[in-house]
Amino acid sequence: MNTLTSDIKITKTKATKIHEVDFDNLNFGRTFSDHMLVCDYKDGKWQSPEIVPYQPIVLDPSAKIFHYGQSVFEGLKAYKDTDDNVWLFRPLENFKRLNISAKRLAMPELPEEIFMEGLKALLKVDSNWIPKKEGSSLYIRPFIFASGNGFHASPADEYKFVIALAPSGAYFSGNVKVLIEETYSRSANGGVGFAKAGGNYAGQFYPTQLAVEKGYQQVIWTDDTNHEYIEEAGAMNIFIRINDTLITGPTSDRILDGITRKSIIDIAKAEGIPVEVRKITVTEVVNAAKDGSLKEMFGAGTAAVVSPISGFGYKGIDYDLPELKETYAAFIKKYITDIQTNKSEDPFGWRIKV
């Protein structure tokens, strides 16, 4: 059945998959909804977006995504409250960052109306796919990649924008033990570390695999020059609590300007939690662990929101963090998720109703 809603052509699936899904036992990002939004860039402009059944994308072997890696993406979530209202959390920040990433990779920037109106239309079509179980959400993956053909090492002339949806459970569970990286780098000055480019994540997998083989779950990335400064935690921004002060590194060419990161900083300031945005050295963290002033470390990102770190390894020595009854991590995670799920007031104006 074809309809036209908000100038977006919608072709609905002939048979929904929703009855095959166990919404009480969802893995993260492994189950996909019935539909996706697609929009092509060709002849120098973005075309009209469409909503179509979720399906494979067919590409020529010479498509430049395979050869030169022009690919950027975002991640955000949709939530349902007890009245079945659908909510988004700071989606315009994701839209802005998608274009920042695209520009850095010489890709065409996307118009806001295609992103926002397309996303809202897609969520309305697949609203039944938004889980209501505590801790679950509908993960949203917008991405742009080079679909134009040719082996010449240059930007493509055609691109495809897609939004796919994945009802998901919790991203992480249990304690996370990390290894501070001493050899490999996630990114470098003047590079693309601040962009959500697919290649950034591909480059992380091997060092992370080495850490996993040593008994850790993730890597703490350090600077590319001397591995002297703490920068990110796996695919997330990192926060470190020394005594009562929360510290996170400043954004740069190497560090992603995380939306959850910005939200945590604003919440900490509003709630009277001392917060510092500054460089923090590995030595400072190790010394704080030794003298007992290191109280918490946690990753921050869309998928996990907040992921507490139970301990870290450095130069062959493991350091355990204390088990506290009340933590900044738990307080902040509840603060954010209560806003996201419409369980509390939103003093920052971050929540948007679909």
Coordinates of C-alpha atoms in Angstrom, one line a residue:
M1 CA 0.0 0.0 0.0
N2 CA 1.4 3.4 -1.0
T3 CA 0.4 6.6 0.8
L4 CA 1.8 10.1 1.0
T5 CA 2.3 11.5 4.5
S6 CA 4.1 14.8 5.1
D7 CA 5.4 14.6 1.5
I8 CA 7.2 11.4 2.3
K9 CA 6.2 8.4 0.2
I10 CA 5.5 5.4 2.5
T11 CA 5.5 1.8 1.2
K12 CA 4.4 -0.5 4.0
T13 CA 5.5 -4.1 4.4
K14 CA 3.2 -6.8 3.3
A15 CA 3.8 -8.8 6.5
T16 CA 5.0 -7.5 9.8
K17 CA 7.8 -9.3 11.8
I18 CA 6.8 -7.9 15.1
H19 CA 5.0 -11.1 16.3
E20 CA 8.3 -13.0 16.0
V21 CA 10.1 -10.7 18.5
D22 CA 10.5 -11.4 22.2
F23 CA 10.4 -7.9 23.6
D24 CA 11.3 -9.1 27.1
N25 CA 14.6 -10.5 25.9
L26 CA 16.1 -8.1 23.4
N27 CA 19.8 -8.0 22.5
F28 CA 21.2 -4.6 21.6
G29 CA 21.0 -3.8 17.9
R30 CA 20.3 -7.3 16.6
T31 CA 16.5 -7.0 15.9
F32 CA 15.2 -4.6 13.3
S33 CA 11.8 -3.0 12.7
D34 CA 9.6 -3.4 9.7
H35 CA 10.6 -0.2 7.9
M36 CA 13.5 2.1 7.1
L37 CA 13.9 5.6 5.7
V38 CA 16.0 6.1 2.6
C39 CA 17.1 9.2 0.7
D40 CA 19.5 9.5 -2.2
Y41 CA 21.9 12.3 -3.1
K42 CA 22.5 12.6 -6.8
D43 CA 22.8 15.3 -9.5
G44 CA 24.1 17.6 -6.8
K45 CA 21.1 17.5 -4.4
W46 CA 19.2 15.4 -1.9
Q47 CA 16.2 13.7 -3.4
S48 CA 12.8 13.1 -1.8
P49 CA 13.0 10.7 1.2
E50 CA 10.9 7.5 1.3
I51 CA 9.9 5.0 3.9
V52 CA 10.2 1.4 2.6
P53 CA 10.2 -2.1 4.1
Y54 CA 13.4 -3.0 5.9
Q55 CA 15.5 -4.7 3.2
P56 CA 19.1 -5.2 1.9
I57 CA 20.8 -2.4 0.0
V58 CA 22.1 -3.3 -3.4
L59 CA 25.4 -1.7 -4.5
D60 CA 27.8 -1.9 -7.4
P61 CA 31.2 -3.5 -6.5
S62 CA 32.8 -0.2 -7.4
A63 CA 30.7 1.8 -4.9
K64 CA 33.2 4.1 -3.2
I65 CA 32.0 3.2 0.3
F66 CA 33.9 -0.1 -0.2
H67 CA 37.1 1.5 -1.3
Y68 CA 37.5 4.9 0.4
G69 CA 35.3 4.6 3.4
Q70 CA 33.1 7.6 3.2
S71 CA 30.6 6.7 5.9
V72 CA 29.2 8.6 8.9
F73 CA 26.5 7.7 11.4
E74 CA 24.6 8.7 14.5
G75 CA 22.9 6.9 17.3
L76 CA 19.9 8.1 19.3
K77 CA 16.8 6.5 20.9
A78 CA 13.0 6.7 21.1
Y79 CA 11.1 6.0 24.2
K80 CA 7.4 5.4 25.1
D81 CA 6.0 6.7 28.4
T82 CA 3.1 5.0 30.3
D83 CA 0.6 6.8 28.1
D84 CA 2.2 5.6 24.9
N85 CA 3.5 9.0 24.0
V86 CA 6.8 8.8 22.0
W87 CA 9.8 10.9 22.9
L88 CA 13.2 11.7 21.5
F89 CA 16.2 13.1 23.5
R90 CA 18.0 16.0 21.9
P91 CA 17.7 14.8 18.3
L92 CA 18.8 18.1 16.8
E93 CA 22.2 17.6 18.4
N94 CA 22.5 14.3 16.5
F95 CA 21.5 16.0 13.3
K96 CA 24.1 18.8 13.8
R97 CA 26.8 16.3 14.6
L98 CA 25.9 14.1 11.6
N99 CA 26.6 17.1 9.3
I100 CA 29.8 18.0 11.1
S101 CA 31.0 14.4 10.5
A102 CA 29.8 14.5 6.8
K103 CA 31.6 17.8 6.1
R104 CA 34.9 16.4 7.5
L105 CA 34.6 13.5 5.1
A106 CA 33.8 15.7 2.1
M107 CA 30.2 14.4 2.0
P108 CA 27.1 16.5 1.4
E109 CA 25.3 17.9 4.4
L110 CA 21.8 16.8 5.0
P111 CA 18.8 19.2 5.2
E112 CA 17.3 19.3 8.7
E113 CA 13.7 18.6 7.4
I114 CA 14.8 15.3 5.8
F115 CA 16.4 14.2 9.1
M116 CA 13.7 15.4 11.5
E117 CA 10.6 15.0 9.5
G118 CA 11.8 11.7 8.0
L119 CA 12.6 10.4 11.5
K120 CA 9.3 11.4 13.0
A121 CA 7.4 9.8 10.0
L122 CA 9.3 6.6 10.4
L123 CA 8.7 6.5 14.1
K124 CA 5.0 6.9 13.5
V125 CA 4.9 4.0 11.0
D126 CA 6.9 1.7 13.4
S127 CA 5.6 3.0 16.7
N128 CA 4.6 -0.5 17.8
W129 CA 8.3 -1.4 17.7
I130 CA 9.2 0.9 20.6
P131 CA 9.6 -1.3 23.7
K132 CA 8.2 -0.3 27.1
K133 CA 10.1 -2.6 29.3
E134 CA 12.3 -0.8 31.8
G135 CA 15.8 -0.3 30.4
S136 CA 14.7 -1.0 26.8
S137 CA 14.3 1.5 24.0
L138 CA 14.1 1.9 20.2
Y139 CA 17.7 2.5 19.0
I140 CA 17.8 4.7 16.0
R141 CA 20.7 4.5 13.5
P142 CA 20.9 7.3 10.9
F143 CA 23.8 7.0 8.5
I144 CA 25.2 8.3 5.2
F145 CA 27.5 6.5 2.9
A146 CA 29.1 6.9 -0.5
S147 CA 27.0 5.0 -3.1
G148 CA 28.5 6.5 -6.2
N149 CA 30.7 4.3 -8.3
G150 CA 34.3 4.4 -9.4
F151 CA 37.9 3.4 -8.4
H152 CA 39.3 6.9 -8.6
A153 CA 40.4 8.1 -5.2
S154 CA 38.0 11.1 -4.8
P155 CA 34.8 11.9 -3.1
A156 CA 31.7 10.1 -4.5
D157 CA 29.1 11.9 -6.6
E158 CA 26.2 9.9 -5.1
Y159 CA 25.3 9.1 -1.5
K160 CA 22.6 7.4 0.4
F161 CA 21.0 8.4 3.7
V162 CA 19.3 5.7 5.7
I163 CA 17.5 5.6 9.1
A164 CA 17.1 2.0 10.5
L165 CA 15.4 1.1 13.8
A166 CA 16.4 -1.6 16.3
P167 CA 14.3 -2.3 19.5
S168 CA 17.0 -3.0 22.0
G169 CA 17.6 -4.0 25.6
A170 CA 20.5 -2.7 27.8
Y171 CA 23.8 -2.1 26.0
F172 CA 26.1 -3.2 28.9
S173 CA 25.4 -5.3 32.0
G174 CA 27.6 -6.1 34.9
N175 CA 30.9 -4.7 35.8
V176 CA 33.2 -3.3 33.1
K177 CA 37.0 -3.7 33.6
V178 CA 39.1 -1.6 31.2
L179 CA 42.7 -1.5 30.1
I180 CA 44.5 1.9 29.7
E181 CA 46.1 1.8 26.2
E182 CA 49.8 2.3 25.9
T183 CA 50.5 1.5 22.3
Y184 CA 47.6 2.1 19.9
S185 CA 45.7 5.3 19.3
R186 CA 42.1 5.9 18.5
S187 CA 42.8 9.2 16.6
A188 CA 45.3 12.0 16.1
N189 CA 45.5 15.7 16.0
G190 CA 44.1 17.0 12.6
G191 CA 42.4 13.7 12.1
V192 CA 38.7 12.6 12.1
G193 CA 38.4 11.5 15.8
F194 CA 35.7 14.1 16.5
A195 CA 33.6 12.7 13.6
K196 CA 31.3 9.6 13.9
A197 CA 33.0 8.0 11.0
G198 CA 32.8 4.3 10.5
G199 CA 36.5 3.9 10.1
N200 CA 37.1 5.3 13.6
Y201 CA 35.4 2.3 15.0
A202 CA 37.0 -0.2 12.7
G203 CA 40.4 1.0 14.0
Q204 CA 39.4 0.4 17.6
F205 CA 38.4 -3.3 17.2
Y206 CA 41.9 -4.8 17.1
P207 CA 43.3 -3.1 20.2
T208 CA 40.1 -3.9 22.0
Q209 CA 40.3 -7.5 21.0
L210 CA 43.8 -7.6 22.5
A211 CA 42.5 -6.1 25.7
V212 CA 39.7 -8.7 25.8
E213 CA 42.2 -11.5 25.5
K214 CA 43.9 -10.1 28.6
G215 CA 40.6 -10.2 30.6
Y216 CA 39.3 -6.7 30.1
Q217 CA 36.1 -5.6 28.4
Q218 CA 37.2 -2.3 27.0
V219 CA 40.1 0.0 26.3
I220 CA 40.7 3.5 27.8
W221 CA 42.1 5.5 24.9
T222 CA 45.0 7.9 25.5
D223 CA 46.6 10.6 23.4
D224 CA 48.4 9.7 20.2
T225 CA 51.7 11.4 21.1
N226 CA 52.9 10.0 24.5
H227 CA 49.8 8.1 25.8
E228 CA 49.9 10.5 28.7
Y229 CA 46.3 11.8 28.8
I230 CA 43.0 9.9 29.3
E231 CA 40.7 10.6 26.4
E232 CA 37.8 8.1 25.8
A233 CA 36.4 4.8 27.1
G234 CA 35.9 2.4 24.3
A235 CA 33.3 4.0 22.0
M236 CA 32.2 6.4 24.8
N237 CA 33.3 9.6 26.5
I238 CA 34.8 9.1 29.9
F239 CA 34.2 10.7 33.3
I240 CA 36.5 10.3 36.3
R241 CA 35.5 11.2 39.9
I242 CA 38.3 12.2 42.2
N243 CA 37.0 12.8 45.7
D244 CA 33.8 14.7 44.9
T245 CA 34.9 16.3 41.6
L246 CA 33.8 14.9 38.3
I247 CA 36.4 15.4 35.5
T248 CA 36.2 14.8 31.7
G249 CA 38.5 15.8 29.0
P250 CA 37.9 18.7 26.6
T251 CA 36.7 18.0 23.1
S252 CA 39.2 18.2 20.3
D253 CA 40.2 16.8 17.0
R254 CA 40.5 13.5 18.8
I255 CA 37.5 13.4 21.1
L256 CA 33.9 13.0 20.1
D257 CA 31.6 15.8 21.2
G258 CA 29.2 13.4 22.9
I259 CA 25.6 14.4 23.5
T260 CA 25.4 12.4 26.7
R261 CA 28.7 13.9 27.7
K262 CA 27.3 17.5 27.3
S263 CA 24.1 16.5 29.1
I264 CA 26.1 15.1 32.1
I265 CA 28.1 18.3 32.4
D266 CA 24.9 20.4 32.4
I267 CA 23.3 18.1 35.0
A268 CA 26.3 18.2 37.3
K269 CA 26.4 22.0 37.2
A270 CA 22.6 22.2 37.9
E271 CA 22.8 19.7 40.8
G272 CA 25.9 21.3 42.4
I273 CA 28.3 18.5 41.6
P274 CA 31.8 20.0 41.1
V275 CA 32.7 19.3 37.5
E276 CA 35.9 20.1 35.6
V277 CA 36.5 19.9 31.8
R278 CA 40.2 19.6 31.5
K279 CA 43.0 17.3 30.5
I280 CA 43.6 14.5 33.0
T281 CA 46.8 12.4 32.9
V282 CA 47.1 8.7 33.4
T283 CA 49.5 9.4 36.2
E284 CA 46.9 11.5 38.1
V285 CA 44.3 8.6 37.8
V286 CA 46.8 6.0 38.9
N287 CA 47.9 8.1 41.9
A288 CA 44.3 8.7 42.8
A289 CA 43.7 5.0 42.7
K290 CA 46.7 4.4 45.0
D291 CA 45.8 7.0 47.6
G292 CA 42.0 6.2 47.6
S293 CA 40.8 9.5 46.2
L294 CA 39.6 7.8 42.9
K295 CA 35.9 7.2 43.6
E296 CA 34.4 6.5 40.2
M297 CA 35.1 6.1 36.5
F298 CA 32.3 5.7 33.9
G299 CA 31.7 5.8 30.2
A300 CA 29.0 8.0 28.8
G301 CA 27.2 7.5 25.5
T302 CA 23.8 7.1 23.8
A303 CA 23.7 3.3 23.8
A304 CA 24.6 2.7 27.5
V305 CA 23.8 6.2 28.8
V306 CA 26.2 5.6 31.7
S307 CA 28.4 2.5 32.0
P308 CA 30.3 2.2 35.4
I309 CA 33.8 1.0 35.4
S310 CA 34.8 -1.4 38.2
G311 CA 38.5 -1.3 37.7
F312 CA 41.4 -0.7 35.3
G313 CA 44.7 -2.1 34.3
Y314 CA 47.9 -0.2 33.5
K315 CA 51.4 -1.4 33.0
G316 CA 50.6 -4.9 34.3
I317 CA 48.9 -3.8 37.5
D318 CA 45.1 -3.9 38.1
Y319 CA 43.4 -1.2 40.2
D320 CA 39.9 -1.8 41.7
L321 CA 37.5 1.1 42.3
P322 CA 35.6 1.2 45.6
E323 CA 32.1 -0.1 45.8
L324 CA 30.0 3.0 46.9
K325 CA 26.4 2.9 48.1
E326 CA 25.6 6.2 46.3
T327 CA 27.4 7.0 43.1
Y328 CA 27.3 9.9 40.6
A329 CA 27.0 7.3 37.8
A330 CA 23.7 5.9 39.2
F331 CA 22.3 9.3 40.0
I332 CA 23.1 10.7 36.6
K333 CA 21.8 7.7 34.7
K334 CA 18.5 7.9 36.5
Y335 CA 18.3 11.6 36.0
I336 CA 18.8 11.3 32.2
T337 CA 16.6 8.2 31.7
D338 CA 13.8 9.8 33.7
I339 CA 13.9 12.7 31.4
Q340 CA 14.1 10.5 28.3
T341 CA 11.1 8.4 29.4
N342 CA 8.9 11.3 30.6
K343 CA 9.1 10.2 34.3
S344 CA 10.3 13.6 35.5
E345 CA 10.4 17.2 34.6
D346 CA 12.7 18.3 31.8
P347 CA 14.3 21.6 33.1
F348 CA 16.7 21.7 30.1
G349 CA 14.1 21.3 27.3
W350 CA 15.9 18.3 25.9
R351 CA 12.8 16.0 25.4
I352 CA 10.9 16.2 22.1
K353 CA 7.5 14.6 21.6
V354 CA 7.0 12.8 18.3

